[in-house]
Amino acid sequence: MAVTPRPYHHGNLRVALLEQAERTLADGGDLSLRELARQIGVSHAAPRRHFAGKQALLDALAEDGFERLGTELRGALADADGFDARLLAFARAYVQFATEHAALLELMFAGKHRPGAAPSLRAAADRAFETPLALIVEGQAGGDVAPGDPERVGMVAFAAAHGIAALANNQMLGDFDLDDLVENAVERLILGLRPR
Amino acid sequence: MAVTPRPYHHGNLRVALLEQAERTLADGGDLSLRELARQIGVSHAAPRRHFAGKQALLDALAEDGFERLGTELRGALADADGFDARLLAFARAYVQFATEHAALLELMFAGKHRPGAAPSLRAAADRAFETPLALIVEGQAGGDVAPGDPERVGMVAFAAAHGIAALANNQMLGDFDLDDLVENAVERLILGLRPR
DNA sequence: ACCTGAACACCGTTCAAGT
DNA sequence: ACCTGAACACCGTTCAAGT
């Protein structure tokens, strides 16, 4: 047994901080930088070598979140054929990610609009939303969705998915089954998006 | 001129705290209890006589917010005739309140799902949402909305309004005109809600 | 290069004490 | 009844100093 009584410390404090932060976030904790350092076994000033401040750590977490969301969305759409099934798959995947990582999602959106947010954060967010945007374009090409700027036309669908996720995370859905609500909403959106 | 050199203090610290908190919130400030007390000219422990803690003050703020939202929604619907116009009026009023009071709205929804939140907070929220719910019931009676549990059927519309407001508050609407997006979303929702 | 330890200016909450 | 002032246990951030 090597003794290693807190040697000089870590080879990878940066990722250790991010992982511990994610765990705390998932547990509903309060994400204090000092507490994070304590849990990892490092002085409270050590994180400063790796993150300019607390906000920088939060931004890194949010950026990772957008990348994972993008991956989930791409994966969900890869398994679905036809516009209706693909819209449902998108909505399900979005709501599932949002409810499984409620605190992270809040952080992702709170971070995105911060004035001094890193361009890489915004880029990661844009990449995550490429998939649903492409879905609307597809739908237009196949005659399932009314013509027009795809962002403008598809906004109602994205907003509804985001809204259902937000309402679910705030316990505003009462006794309703989340998946049933998503299905129902998607049915109505499919009708509403059609060309007239 | 009466001198009143900080007499013994205030007749109405409770409302003074709430008003100052609302101002700070609207200015994008951080809402520290000590700072609030400082601005009002009272010791940092004085608020304790009126609010059990910081969270209790936030809950009171949220409750007031739901009451004001309810008033806005009722007022908006009172001026609109016909289901389509009324749904548009609701969506506009909701999005306007949400974007005009972005920080307050966040607080309102964050407070609602807190385990120990006061029943009066939940009641105020329910009252605010009575109006849109009644609108769906009206729409069903008039043949504009598909039958079924009105909460379930109307959820897509409420979620879309909430989602658009959330996206607007997070600067996710790009160059789009907010009112144009709301109008477009409502048009699609009207189609999607119809009985088939 | 990477980390520590002390310091600074804040928090929210509690509690004896004042009027 | 209502408020004060000191105290406690925390924060985030900064910075000289250590290895």
XYZ file of C-alpha atoms (C1' of nucleotides) in Angstrom:
430
model
C 0.000 0.000 0.000
C 1.506 3.264 -1.083
C 0.961 5.803 1.651
C 0.454 8.995 -0.364
C -0.600 11.217 2.551
C -1.993 13.937 0.270
C 1.255 14.030 -1.761
C 1.585 17.355 -3.385
C -1.692 16.788 -5.084
C -3.571 15.437 -8.000
C -2.649 15.244 -11.591
C -6.042 16.288 -12.724
C -7.716 18.734 -10.404
C -9.627 20.320 -13.256
C -11.601 17.237 -14.218
C -11.905 16.180 -10.576
C -13.581 19.528 -9.854
C -15.959 19.194 -12.788
C -16.915 15.643 -11.853
C -17.478 16.486 -8.208
C -19.480 19.573 -9.210
C -21.699 17.500 -11.466
C -22.302 14.991 -8.674
C -23.188 17.744 -6.199
C -25.463 19.343 -8.768
C -27.262 16.053 -9.418
C -27.728 15.583 -5.668
C -29.388 18.973 -5.394
C -26.447 20.453 -3.496
C -25.402 24.056 -3.367
C -22.144 23.988 -5.302
C -19.785 25.966 -3.103
C -16.268 26.157 -4.484
C -14.811 25.736 -1.006
C -16.917 22.645 -0.355
C -15.869 21.183 -3.694
C -12.209 21.695 -2.821
C -12.772 20.142 0.601
C -14.418 17.057 -0.887
C -11.540 16.578 -3.294
C -8.976 17.186 -0.576
C -7.349 20.320 -1.826
C -7.054 23.844 -0.470
C -9.898 26.264 -1.180
C -7.616 28.391 -3.323
C -6.420 25.536 -5.530
C -9.347 25.651 -8.002
C -8.155 29.068 -9.022
C -5.341 27.487 -11.031
C -7.934 25.812 -13.250
C -10.925 28.141 -13.278
C -10.831 31.922 -13.215
C -13.678 31.868 -10.706
C -16.797 30.064 -9.746
C -18.662 31.270 -12.831
C -15.979 29.847 -15.110
C -16.496 26.416 -13.564
C -20.252 26.740 -14.023
C -19.745 27.720 -17.658
C -17.557 24.673 -18.256
C -20.256 22.496 -16.717
C -22.920 24.101 -18.903
C -20.844 23.659 -22.039
C -20.398 19.972 -21.295
C -24.149 19.766 -20.704
C -24.933 21.190 -24.148
C -22.542 18.734 -25.738
C -24.242 15.818 -24.012
C -27.689 17.145 -24.906
C -26.616 17.377 -28.530
C -25.411 13.792 -28.446
C -28.691 12.595 -26.924
C -30.746 14.418 -29.522
C -28.700 13.089 -32.413
C -28.934 9.573 -31.025
C -32.687 9.763 -30.561
C -33.285 10.988 -34.103
C -30.982 8.371 -35.605
C -33.445 5.676 -34.516
C -36.643 7.256 -35.855
C -38.101 7.273 -39.377
C -40.667 9.695 -40.743
C -41.375 13.231 -39.604
C -44.025 12.404 -36.997
C -41.911 9.728 -35.317
C -38.842 11.937 -35.460
C -40.606 14.900 -33.849
C -41.845 12.633 -31.087
C -38.364 11.187 -30.618
C -36.907 14.687 -30.355
C -39.475 15.824 -27.795
C -39.054 12.690 -25.707
C -35.273 12.930 -25.722
C -35.323 16.635 -24.865
C -37.780 16.241 -22.002
C -35.942 13.211 -20.682
C -32.594 15.001 -20.639
C -34.180 18.076 -19.066
C -35.874 16.162 -16.272
C -32.951 13.800 -15.640
C -30.568 16.735 -15.335
C -32.826 19.455 -14.024
C -30.196 21.467 -12.177
C -27.746 21.152 -15.047
C -30.348 22.345 -17.550
C -31.041 25.433 -15.465
C -27.328 26.129 -15.353
C -27.040 25.611 -19.112
C -29.697 28.179 -19.890
C -28.674 30.606 -17.167
C -25.127 30.517 -18.467
C -25.998 30.981 -22.085
C -27.393 34.453 -21.679
C -24.729 35.772 -19.332
C -23.033 38.782 -20.929
C -19.450 37.545 -20.542
C -20.142 33.911 -21.391
C -17.444 32.176 -23.409
C -18.068 31.891 -27.156
C -17.435 28.149 -26.845
C -20.476 27.889 -24.568
C -22.688 29.584 -27.111
C -21.221 27.413 -29.856
C -21.952 24.223 -27.919
C -25.542 25.379 -27.434
C -25.944 26.148 -31.129
C -24.585 22.724 -32.027
C -27.075 21.018 -29.732
C -29.926 22.796 -31.488
C -28.761 21.947 -34.995
C -30.570 18.618 -34.866
C -34.099 19.903 -34.165
C -33.561 22.656 -36.692
C -32.579 20.132 -39.349
C -35.689 18.162 -38.456
C -37.908 21.135 -39.308
C -36.065 21.601 -42.604
C -36.617 17.927 -43.381
C -40.283 18.279 -42.531
C -40.591 21.198 -44.906
C -38.903 19.250 -47.690
C -41.293 16.332 -47.129
C -44.385 18.538 -47.024
C -45.089 17.892 -43.344
C -44.242 21.409 -42.190
C -45.370 24.775 -43.482
C -42.760 26.775 -45.406
C -40.936 29.754 -43.970
C -37.856 30.394 -41.837
C -37.377 27.028 -40.123
C -36.329 28.653 -36.852
C -39.458 30.747 -36.812
C -41.789 27.923 -37.832
C -40.200 25.378 -35.502
C -40.002 27.688 -32.510
C -43.442 26.676 -31.274
C -42.373 23.027 -31.125
C -39.103 23.732 -29.400
C -40.782 26.133 -26.976
C -43.433 23.547 -26.131
C -40.795 20.880 -25.429
C -38.800 23.311 -23.315
C -41.955 24.491 -21.545
C -43.121 20.982 -20.698
C -39.673 20.182 -19.331
C -39.652 23.376 -17.270
C -43.141 22.716 -15.910
C -42.179 19.143 -15.063
C -39.085 20.311 -13.202
C -41.220 22.770 -11.239
C -43.790 20.161 -10.234
C -46.472 21.921 -12.251
C -47.731 18.866 -14.073
C -49.893 17.579 -11.251
C -50.908 13.977 -11.638
C -50.370 13.804 -15.361
C -48.026 11.262 -16.825
C -45.142 13.143 -18.369
C -44.751 10.832 -21.327
C -48.471 11.003 -22.065
C -48.340 14.804 -22.042
C -45.377 14.798 -24.394
C -47.152 12.446 -26.801
C -50.306 14.521 -26.719
C -48.388 17.764 -27.230
C -46.491 16.294 -30.177
C -49.733 15.127 -31.810
C -51.102 18.654 -31.586
C -47.844 20.153 -32.821
C -47.797 17.863 -35.839
C -51.251 19.157 -36.776
C -50.315 22.750 -36.060
C -47.113 22.669 -38.098
C -48.720 21.297 -41.271
C -49.020 23.533 -44.322
C -52.593 24.698 -44.769
C -39.151 69.956 10.606
C -39.338 66.941 12.843
C -35.853 65.569 13.337
C -36.563 61.818 13.394
C -32.939 60.659 13.526
C -33.872 57.031 12.747
C -36.618 57.165 15.418
C -37.114 53.722 16.770
C -38.000 52.620 13.312
C -40.607 52.253 10.709
C -44.217 51.391 11.020
C -44.106 49.099 8.094
C -40.839 47.274 7.743
C -42.546 44.281 6.179
C -43.860 46.087 3.131
C -40.732 48.229 2.932
C -38.679 45.032 2.666
C -40.917 43.583 -0.013
C -40.870 46.776 -2.057
C -37.111 47.152 -1.826
C -36.664 43.471 -2.687
C -38.827 43.855 -5.775
C -36.833 46.892 -6.892
C -33.523 45.070 -6.406
C -34.887 42.069 -8.261
C -36.026 44.212 -11.179
C -32.578 45.834 -11.318
C -30.939 42.436 -11.616
C -29.439 42.678 -8.130
C -28.525 39.817 -5.843
C -31.112 40.155 -3.112
C -29.059 39.894 0.054
C -31.106 40.268 3.201
C -28.373 42.321 4.855
C -28.168 44.671 1.867
C -31.938 45.090 1.895
C -31.858 46.015 5.571
C -29.007 48.449 4.927
C -30.907 50.183 2.117
C -33.955 50.585 4.314
C -31.868 51.786 7.250
C -32.512 49.026 9.718
C -30.286 46.469 11.416
C -29.549 43.250 9.574
C -31.480 41.259 12.177
C -34.628 43.356 11.981
C -36.181 41.515 9.006
C -36.403 38.463 11.214
C -39.407 39.979 13.011
C -41.322 39.912 9.711
C -39.938 36.970 7.779
C -38.793 33.659 9.226
C -35.820 33.759 6.897
C -34.697 34.778 3.460
C -36.745 32.054 1.800
C -39.928 33.285 3.489
C -39.381 36.728 1.978
C -38.807 35.178 -1.445
C -42.013 33.155 -1.075
C -43.977 36.291 -0.198
C -42.548 37.957 -3.295
C -43.487 34.979 -5.444
C -47.002 34.867 -4.069
C -47.500 38.522 -4.886
C -46.131 37.805 -8.357
C -48.708 35.090 -8.998
C -51.472 37.404 -7.855
C -50.313 40.096 -10.260
C -49.940 37.586 -13.090
C -53.495 36.408 -12.458
C -54.752 39.977 -12.615
C -52.911 40.596 -15.886
C -54.286 37.444 -17.470
C -57.852 38.201 -16.395
C -57.527 41.754 -17.707
C -56.161 40.630 -21.047
C -58.926 38.111 -21.621
C -61.635 40.562 -20.619
C -60.831 42.613 -23.721
C -60.864 39.784 -26.273
C -63.741 38.087 -28.045
C -63.718 34.694 -29.726
C -61.435 31.755 -28.972
C -58.642 32.628 -31.399
C -58.398 36.220 -30.188
C -58.578 35.132 -26.582
C -55.803 32.549 -26.948
C -53.634 35.186 -28.580
C -54.449 37.667 -25.810
C -53.517 35.100 -23.180
C -50.207 34.238 -24.830
C -49.297 37.882 -25.309
C -50.138 38.789 -21.721
C -48.254 35.803 -20.348
C -45.120 36.449 -22.395
C -45.242 40.151 -21.617
C -45.465 39.568 -17.871
C -42.714 36.949 -18.047
C -40.302 39.151 -19.953
C -41.111 42.315 -18.022
C -40.535 40.527 -14.724
C -37.963 37.912 -15.691
C -36.289 37.564 -12.298
C -39.622 37.544 -10.492
C -40.976 34.826 -12.780
C -37.972 32.636 -12.064
C -38.538 33.139 -8.370
C -42.242 32.353 -8.755
C -41.584 29.007 -10.399
C -38.595 28.124 -8.245
C -40.663 28.783 -5.144
C -43.671 26.818 -6.242
C -41.909 23.466 -6.234
C -39.992 23.904 -2.987
C -41.039 21.191 -0.547
C -41.874 23.487 2.361
C -43.541 26.212 0.324
C -46.558 27.846 1.938
C -49.979 26.578 0.805
C -50.943 30.178 0.092
C -48.187 30.317 -2.526
C -49.511 27.256 -4.284
C -53.049 28.645 -4.036
C -52.010 31.945 -5.617
C -50.378 30.028 -8.457
C -53.467 27.914 -9.012
C -55.627 31.028 -9.088
C -53.420 32.621 -11.726
C -53.848 29.577 -13.948
C -57.605 29.412 -13.601
C -58.031 31.880 -16.449
C -56.180 29.941 -19.173
C -57.835 26.736 -17.997
C -61.277 28.316 -18.311
C -60.268 29.464 -21.791
C -59.649 25.878 -22.893
C -63.008 24.814 -21.431
C -64.678 27.644 -23.355
C -62.905 26.545 -26.512
C -64.175 23.018 -26.048
C -67.742 24.266 -25.522
C -67.514 26.319 -28.710
C -66.041 23.493 -30.773
C -62.645 25.169 -31.194
C -60.747 22.736 -28.996
C -60.677 18.944 -28.987
C -62.483 17.255 -26.114
C -60.710 15.674 -23.161
C -59.285 16.782 -19.826
C -58.790 20.537 -20.386
C -55.537 20.581 -18.422
C -54.139 17.798 -20.565
C -55.367 19.251 -23.846
C -54.327 22.809 -23.016
C -50.917 21.907 -21.643
C -49.265 22.209 -25.054
C -50.465 25.805 -25.342
C -49.434 26.776 -21.850
C -46.088 25.015 -22.237
C -45.450 26.827 -25.515
C -46.204 30.222 -23.950
C -44.007 29.413 -20.973
C -41.288 28.079 -23.243
C -41.248 31.134 -25.480
C -41.035 33.357 -22.408
C -38.186 31.269 -20.984
C -36.301 31.319 -24.281
C -36.802 35.079 -24.580
C -35.471 35.615 -21.060
C -32.415 33.531 -21.912
C -31.667 35.426 -25.101
C -32.361 32.368 -27.204
C -34.650 34.052 -29.698
C -31.900 35.547 -31.798
C -33.066 38.294 -34.075
C -36.699 37.256 -34.103
C -39.376 39.678 -33.039
C -40.925 38.309 -29.875
C -44.452 39.415 -30.711
C -44.195 37.908 -34.188
C -43.080 34.584 -32.708
C -45.962 34.629 -30.252
C -48.462 35.324 -33.022
C -47.025 32.585 -35.187
C -46.996 30.087 -32.325
C -50.608 30.895 -31.461
C -51.702 30.384 -35.068
C -50.106 26.923 -35.046
C -51.588 26.126 -31.642
C -55.079 27.079 -32.798
C -54.743 24.578 -35.635
C -53.237 21.934 -33.401
C -55.906 22.227 -30.714
C -58.862 21.819 -33.069
C -60.959 18.674 -32.926
C -60.166 16.413 -35.855
C 3.807 24.913 -12.607
C 0.885 23.989 -8.933
C -0.662 24.442 -4.442
C -1.104 26.404 0.548
C -2.542 29.534 4.305
C -3.837 33.769 5.871
C -6.583 37.702 4.923
C -10.593 40.533 3.271
C -15.149 41.621 2.588
C -19.095 39.665 2.400
C -23.308 36.217 3.572
C -27.702 34.068 6.594
C -29.003 32.974 11.110
C -29.134 33.146 16.145
C -29.618 35.318 20.531
C -29.057 38.128 24.582
C -30.047 42.696 25.457
C -32.210 47.120 25.029
C -36.541 50.439 24.727
C -43.822 44.384 20.317
C -39.986 45.648 17.767
C -35.312 46.405 17.062
C -29.999 46.313 17.990
C -25.254 44.471 18.270
C -22.261 40.877 18.767
C -21.321 36.241 17.514
C -21.077 31.967 14.620
C -20.297 29.408 10.689
C -20.094 29.938 6.321
C -19.015 32.161 1.326
C -15.805 33.863 -3.124
C -11.627 36.067 -4.168
C -6.885 37.666 -3.608
C -2.078 37.163 -2.731
C 2.351 36.311 -0.701
C 4.717 32.267 0.141
C 6.138 27.593 -0.281
C 7.868 23.219 -3.080
